[in-house]
C-alpha angles and dihedrals in degrees: 000000000000091000092054091049092051092048091049090051092049092049090050091052091054093078089063102034096039091218135111093255095182091057090042092052093047093048092050091048092057093042093051091045089052092049092047091052090050092052093049094048092046090052092050091050092049092054093045095048091047088058101038105033134059119231090256093051093048090048090054091049093049092046093052092048091049092052092045089050091052093053094044096042097083091053096048095041093046092050093048094049095042097047098043101085101033094049092044088055091053100260093129096158089066087087089080091055087047091053091051090049097052098036092087088051092053092045089051090049090048091052089049091053092048091051089049089051091052090051092054090045091060089042088060099248103125095174094059092038096056093038093056094042091053090044090053091052093048098044098080090049090055090068087089090056092048094049092048093053093044091048094052092047091050091049090049089235095146090151094066092044093050094045088053091050092047090071100023095057097051091044092051092043091051091047093052094045092050090047091049092048095053102033107028082201126127090208095061091044090052090046092051090048094050096046094042096048092045093053092044090050092052090050091052091049092051090047091053091049090051095046095045097030095127095048094044092050092061113098118237134192090209114116128211107254097241098176094049091046091049092052090049090049093052092048090049090060092058091045092051093048091048091051093050093048091052094049 
C-alpha cells in the first residue's frame, strides 16, 4: 500500500521535474545501499588491521594498494568513459571492442608492475617485489572485471552491481580479516586481495555475459572511442595522484 502511494507520488512529480522519478529513486536506492556497504566493510577492515597489523605492515599494504590502483586506473577510467555513450545507445556488443582496445594498456601496466617488482627484488624488499610481480600478472586479467562494472554502470543497472557487491564485499572483508588474524603479514593480505578480487571479477563478467547474452550477441558497427578513452585515462592518472597526495 505504502509502495503504491510512493510510486503514485513520484509519477505525479514527473510532470514538474521532467524526469523518470521512479527510475531515479530506484537507482539512488541501490547506489546508496552500495555506498553504505562499502563504508561498513571499510570500517570493519580498519578495526581488524589496527588489531592485527603493525603500523609498518599496514603502511606496506596501503602502499601496494595505492600503486596497484595507479597502474589499473587508466584501464578502468578509459573503459568507463569509452563505453558510456555506446552502451547507453544500445550498442552493447561494443564492450568486446573496448576490451581489445584497453588490453594493451593493461598489459603495459602489468609489465610496469613486474619491472617495479624486479627493482624491489634487487633492493632487497621481497614483500614488495613479489606483490608487484603478482599484481602485474593479474592486471591484464582484471580487464574482464573492469568491463563488467563499466557496462553495468552504462546500462544503469545499479541493482545488479549492488547485489553483487552485497555478497562480494562481506566475503572479501572476511577473507582479509581472517588472513590478517592468522598471518599478521601484509604480503599474504595483498595476495588474498589480488586472488579474491580477480576471481570475483571473473564471476561478475560471466554473470553479465549470461544476463545480457542476447544483447551482446548482436553485431554492431559501433566502435569503441579509443582517442576519447585514452584522454580520459591520462586525466585519471593526474586525478588519482592528486587525490593520494591530498590524503
